[in-house]
Short mmCIF file of C-alpha atoms in Angstrom, two decimals:
data_model
loop_
_atom_site.label_atom_id
_atom_site.label_comp_id
_atom_site.label_asym_id
_atom_site.label_seq_id
_atom_site.Cartn_x
_atom_site.Cartn_y
_atom_site.Cartn_z
CA SER A 1169 58.76 10.17 -15.71
CA CYS A 1170 55.68 8.06 -16.52
CA LEU A 1171 56.06 6.20 -13.23
CA LYS A 1172 56.27 9.49 -11.37
CA LYS A 1173 53.11 10.78 -13.06
CA GLN A 1174 51.30 7.55 -12.25
CA THR A 1175 52.40 7.81 -8.62
CA ASN A 1176 51.16 11.41 -8.45
CA ILE A 1177 47.77 10.39 -9.90
CA MET A 1178 47.48 7.56 -7.37
CA GLY A 1179 48.37 10.00 -4.61
CA ILE A 1180 45.64 12.39 -5.71
CA GLY A 1181 43.16 9.49 -5.83
CA ASP A 1182 44.05 8.51 -2.26
CA ILE A 1183 43.57 12.09 -1.09
CA VAL A 1184 40.16 12.30 -2.77
CA THR A 1185 39.11 8.97 -1.25
CA GLU A 1186 40.22 10.06 2.20
CA LYS A 1187 38.42 13.38 1.91
CA LYS A 1188 35.26 11.58 0.82
CA LYS A 1189 35.45 9.34 3.87
CA GLN A 1190 35.84 12.37 6.12
CA VAL A 1191 32.84 14.08 4.54
CA ASP A 1192 30.72 10.91 4.82
CA GLU A 1193 31.71 10.58 8.49
CA TRP A 1194 30.81 14.22 9.11
CA LEU A 1195 27.44 13.79 7.42
CA LYS A 1196 26.58 10.83 9.66
CA ASN A 1197 26.78 13.10 12.70
CA GLN A 1198 24.54 15.83 11.24
CA SER A 1199 20.80 16.27 11.48
CA MET A 1200 18.63 15.12 8.58
CA PRO A 1201 18.04 18.65 7.13
CA VAL A 1202 21.76 19.41 7.20
CA GLU A 1203 22.67 16.10 5.57
CA ILE A 1204 20.04 16.52 2.83
CA ALA A 1205 21.13 20.13 2.19
CA ALA A 1206 24.80 19.14 2.00
CA ILE A 1207 24.14 16.27 -0.41
CA SER A 1208 21.91 18.50 -2.58
CA ALA A 1209 24.56 21.21 -2.69
CA GLY A 1210 27.33 18.77 -3.60
CA SER A 1211 25.14 17.20 -6.29
CA ALA A 1212 24.28 20.64 -7.68
CA VAL A 1213 27.97 21.52 -8.04
CA GLN A 1214 28.69 18.28 -9.91
CA GLY A 1215 25.65 18.76 -12.15
CA GLY A 1216 26.53 22.39 -12.82
CA VAL A 1217 30.07 21.54 -13.89
CA LEU A 1218 28.83 18.71 -16.11
CA GLY A 1219 26.16 20.96 -17.63
CA PHE A 1220 28.64 23.71 -18.41
CA VAL A 1221 31.00 21.23 -20.13
CA LEU A 1222 28.14 19.73 -22.17
CA GLY A 1223 26.90 23.20 -23.07
CA THR A 1224 30.35 24.18 -24.27
CA VAL A 1225 30.55 21.04 -26.42
CA ASN A 1226 27.10 21.74 -27.89
CA LYS A 1227 28.13 25.34 -28.63
CA ASN A 1228 31.30 24.22 -30.41
CA LEU A 1229 29.34 21.68 -32.48
CA ALA A 1230 26.82 24.35 -33.47
CA GLU A 1231 29.60 26.71 -34.56
CA GLN A 1232 31.21 23.93 -36.62
CA ALA A 1233 27.86 23.11 -38.24
CA ALA A 1234 27.41 26.75 -39.24
CA THR A 1235 30.70 26.77 -41.17
CA ASN A 1236 30.77 23.16 -42.37
CA PRO A 1237 28.18 22.25 -45.05
CA ALA A 1238 28.64 18.52 -44.34
CA MET A 1239 27.27 19.07 -40.80
CA ALA A 1240 24.42 21.37 -41.77
CA ASN A 1241 21.85 18.59 -42.10
CA GLN A 1242 22.62 17.00 -38.73
CA PRO A 1243 19.82 17.52 -36.13
CA ALA A 1244 20.68 19.94 -33.38
CA MET A 1245 20.19 19.27 -29.70
CA SER A 1246 16.87 20.42 -28.30
CA GLY A 1247 14.99 20.48 -25.03
CA ALA A 1248 16.50 20.48 -21.55
CA MET A 1249 19.84 19.13 -22.77
CA SER A 1250 20.41 22.06 -25.14
CA GLY A 1251 21.17 25.74 -24.81
CA PRO A 1252 24.21 27.83 -23.92
CA PRO A 1253 26.66 26.57 -21.29
CA HIS A 1254 25.26 28.67 -18.42
CA VAL A 1255 21.68 27.52 -19.10
CA LEU A 1256 22.60 23.84 -19.32
CA ALA A 1257 24.69 24.21 -16.17
CA VAL A 1258 21.66 25.55 -14.27
CA ASN A 1259 19.37 22.83 -15.64
CA LEU A 1260 21.67 19.97 -14.66
CA ALA A 1261 22.47 21.58 -11.32
CA VAL A 1262 18.75 21.64 -10.52
CA PHE A 1263 18.29 18.09 -11.76
CA THR A 1264 21.16 16.57 -9.73
CA ALA A 1265 20.39 18.62 -6.61
CA VAL A 1266 16.78 17.47 -6.50
CA GLN A 1267 17.72 13.88 -7.32
CA GLY A 1268 20.42 13.74 -4.63
CA GLY A 1269 18.33 15.44 -1.96
CA LEU A 1270 15.22 13.36 -2.60
CA THR A 1271 17.20 10.11 -2.63
CA CYS A 1272 18.72 10.95 0.74
CA TRP A 1273 15.37 11.96 2.27
CA ILE A 1274 13.47 8.93 0.94
CA LYS A 1275 16.14 6.54 2.21
CA LYS A 1276 15.82 8.12 5.67
CA MET A 1277 12.11 7.26 5.67
CA ASN A 1278 12.90 3.49 5.46
CA LYS A 1279 9.60 2.79 3.71
CA PHE A 1280 10.58 2.11 0.11
CA SER A 1281 12.69 -0.42 -1.74
CA GLU A 1282 15.80 0.57 -3.67
CA ILE A 1283 13.92 0.64 -6.98
CA GLU A 1284 11.03 2.63 -5.52
CA THR A 1285 13.45 5.11 -3.98
CA GLY A 1286 15.18 5.62 -7.32
CA MET A 1287 11.91 6.04 -9.19
CA LEU A 1288 10.51 8.58 -6.74
CA ALA A 1289 13.72 10.60 -6.74
CA MET A 1290 13.91 10.58 -10.53
CA PHE A 1291 10.30 11.70 -10.82
CA GLY A 1292 11.13 14.78 -8.74
CA ALA A 1293 14.38 15.38 -10.60
CA GLY A 1294 12.75 15.02 -14.03
CA ALA A 1295 9.96 17.38 -13.08
CA ALA A 1296 12.42 19.93 -11.70
CA LEU A 1297 14.50 19.72 -14.88
CA SER A 1298 11.41 20.34 -16.99
CA VAL A 1299 10.40 23.41 -14.94
CA SER A 1300 13.94 24.80 -15.05
CA SER A 1301 14.21 24.39 -18.82
CA SER A 1302 10.73 25.86 -19.36
CA LEU A 1303 11.53 28.92 -17.29
CA SER A 1304 14.69 29.44 -19.33
CA GLY A 1305 12.60 29.48 -22.54
CA GLN A 1306 13.54 26.02 -23.83
CA LYS A 1307 11.40 23.35 -25.44
CA ALA A 1308 9.97 20.36 -23.63
CA ALA A 1309 12.63 17.97 -22.36
CA PHE A 1310 11.69 15.16 -24.77
CA GLY A 1311 9.59 17.04 -27.30
CA GLY A 1312 12.03 16.95 -30.20
CA GLN A 1313 12.59 19.57 -32.86
CA ASP A 1314 8.89 20.34 -33.42
CA ALA A 1315 7.97 20.73 -29.75
CA ALA A 1316 6.65 24.07 -28.52
CA ILE A 1317 8.02 26.00 -25.58
CA PRO A 1318 5.64 25.51 -22.60
CA GLU A 1319 3.84 28.72 -21.72
CA GLY A 1320 1.88 29.48 -18.59
CA PRO A 1321 1.72 27.60 -15.27
CA MET A 1322 -0.64 24.90 -16.61
CA GLN A 1323 1.55 23.88 -19.56
CA ILE A 1324 4.70 24.04 -17.45
CA ALA A 1325 3.08 21.81 -14.81
CA GLN A 1326 1.87 19.34 -17.43
CA GLU A 1327 5.31 19.07 -19.00
CA ALA A 1328 6.86 18.67 -15.55
CA VAL A 1329 4.59 15.73 -14.71
CA LYS A 1330 5.18 14.10 -18.10
CA SER A 1331 8.96 14.47 -17.78
CA GLY A 1332 8.90 13.22 -14.18
CA VAL A 1333 6.90 10.12 -15.10
CA LEU A 1334 9.18 9.35 -18.06
CA PHE A 1335 12.39 9.74 -16.01
CA SER A 1336 10.87 7.62 -13.23
CA LEU A 1337 9.79 4.79 -15.54
CA LEU A 1338 13.09 4.69 -17.38
CA ASN A 1339 15.05 4.63 -14.13
CA GLY A 1340 12.89 1.87 -12.68
CA ALA A 1341 13.24 -0.20 -15.84
CA PHE A 1342 17.03 0.15 -15.89
CA MET A 1343 17.33 -0.74 -12.20
CA LYS A 1344 15.07 -3.76 -12.61
CA ILE A 1345 17.10 -5.00 -15.58
CA GLY A 1346 20.32 -4.44 -13.65
CA GLN A 1347 19.03 -6.48 -10.70
CA SER A 1348 17.87 -9.32 -12.94
CA PHE A 1349 21.29 -9.58 -14.58
CA SER A 1350 23.28 -9.26 -11.36
CA GLY A 1351 21.14 -11.63 -9.31
CA LYS A 1352 21.90 -9.40 -6.35
CA ASN A 1353 18.90 -10.27 -4.18
CA GLU A 1354 19.15 -14.03 -4.66
CA LYS A 1355 22.77 -14.13 -3.58
CA THR A 1356 22.63 -11.75 -0.63
CA ASP A 1357 19.39 -12.96 0.99
CA VAL A 1358 21.02 -16.27 1.90
CA PHE A 1359 23.19 -14.47 4.45
CA TYR A 1360 20.23 -12.70 6.07
CA SER A 1361 17.65 -15.47 6.41
CA HIS A 1362 17.73 -15.60 10.24
CA ALA A 1363 17.84 -11.81 10.50
CA VAL A 1364 14.83 -11.51 8.21
CA GLY A 1365 13.01 -14.16 10.23
CA MET A 1366 13.68 -12.21 13.43
CA LEU A 1367 12.50 -8.91 11.94
CA THR A 1368 9.38 -10.61 10.54
CA ALA A 1369 8.56 -12.12 13.94
CA LEU A 1370 8.87 -8.67 15.53
CA GLY A 1371 6.87 -6.91 12.80
CA LEU A 1372 9.94 -4.92 11.79
CA GLU A 1373 10.30 -6.11 8.19
CA LYS A 1374 10.88 -2.60 6.89
CA TYR A 1375 14.30 -2.51 8.61
CA GLU A 1376 15.60 -5.43 6.52
CA LYS A 1377 17.38 -2.99 4.21
CA ASN A 1378 19.06 -1.38 7.24
CA PHE A 1379 20.57 -4.73 8.17
CA LYS A 1380 21.79 -5.28 4.60
CA ARG A 1381 23.15 -1.75 4.37
CA GLY A 1382 25.19 -2.33 7.52
CA LEU A 1383 26.18 -5.91 6.49
CA LEU A 1384 24.58 -7.28 9.68
CA THR A 1385 24.47 -10.86 8.45
CA ASP A 1386 23.14 -13.88 10.41
CA ASP A 1387 26.51 -14.52 12.06
CA CYS A 1388 26.36 -11.04 13.56
CA LEU A 1389 23.00 -11.48 15.34
CA LEU A 1390 24.36 -12.62 18.71
CA LEU A 1391 26.92 -9.80 18.58
CA LEU A 1392 24.35 -7.04 18.12
CA ASN A 1393 24.33 -4.11 20.52
CA ASP A 1394 22.69 -0.71 20.68
CA ASN A 1395 25.59 1.08 18.97
CA ALA A 1396 25.52 -1.26 15.97
CA LEU A 1397 21.78 -0.73 15.50
CA GLN A 1398 22.21 3.03 15.82
CA GLU A 1399 24.87 2.93 13.09
CA VAL A 1400 22.33 1.52 10.63
CA ARG A 1401 19.78 4.17 11.69
CA ILE A 1402 17.20 2.00 13.46
CA PRO A 1403 15.02 4.06 15.88
CA PRO A 1404 15.04 3.47 19.67
CA GLY A 1405 11.75 1.49 19.90
CA PRO A 1406 12.65 -1.12 17.26
CA ARG A 1407 16.20 -1.30 18.69
CA LEU A 1408 14.80 -2.33 22.08
CA LYS A 1409 12.66 -5.06 20.52
CA ILE A 1410 15.61 -6.40 18.53
CA LEU A 1411 17.99 -6.36 21.53
CA ASN A 1412 15.37 -8.12 23.69
CA TYR A 1413 14.98 -10.81 21.03
CA VAL A 1414 18.75 -11.21 20.77
CA ALA A 1415 19.03 -11.48 24.56
CA GLY A 1416 16.51 -14.35 24.43
CA MET A 1417 18.60 -16.01 21.71
CA ARG A 1418 21.71 -15.78 23.89
CA VAL A 1419 19.89 -17.33 26.87
CA ALA A 1420 18.56 -20.15 24.67
CA GLN A 1421 22.06 -20.80 23.30
CA GLN A 1422 23.54 -20.94 26.81
CA GLN A 1423 20.86 -23.36 27.99
CA GLN A 1424 21.48 -25.55 24.97
CA GLN A 1425 25.21 -25.61 25.64
CA GLN A 1426 24.62 -26.50 29.35
CA ALA A 1427 22.29 -29.30 28.39
CA MET A 1428 24.83 -30.69 25.95
CA SER A 1429 27.62 -30.52 28.52
CA LEU A 1430 25.47 -32.41 31.09
CA ALA A 1431 24.57 -35.03 28.49
CA VAL A 1432 28.20 -35.91 27.80
CA LYS A 1433 29.23 -36.18 31.46
CA PRO A 1434 29.79 -39.79 32.67
#
């Protein structure tokens, strides 16, 4: 019986994984606005479900505190992470939708590092969460028990900026700490040294992350073609420069091989 349940769970996991692959493949073939809208919508659904669950838990804890003297002195949740289930569902749906959509859009721009992308997206998400909670009549996101409910466009905007900055800084700090512990950059850059050198020589350094995202390591350089560069979302102009450079590398390699073969002939 236990084995059967485990098999069923594994089967469901495989189905979910396969569906995710299909969705990801479908998104690759869509225009940027459609892809951003789809990611935002999916993120909103996840955030809404999570918010409703958290709101239900908060509601149950509040009801227990009202009937249990031992819990009466415990501080209640406040700010954007408080409120009835439907309010918290809306707040987290807005937060995750903005965060997912902005992350997708900023990555498409190919102008920012991973940490910068995360910080910019979290600034927008934190600001959106603050506005959503203010409009629903809740206290500032991180104001605590004594915080006032923002009133008027000016106060709402000020709280939105403060929340956005705080979310952005916290996210950047966590990502930086994670990178320092993982040593991710130090280990992966070894496999892209020639690719980075090529991109630097062509003035295309900003596409380094595209190569890493597509795992186009140094041993893939001579195998590059237009389709491979399209897959990692490099525009036509830079693709032509890269392919011309690679063609020169192939010619140089052939000439070197011919010279070596002539040198060893008796």
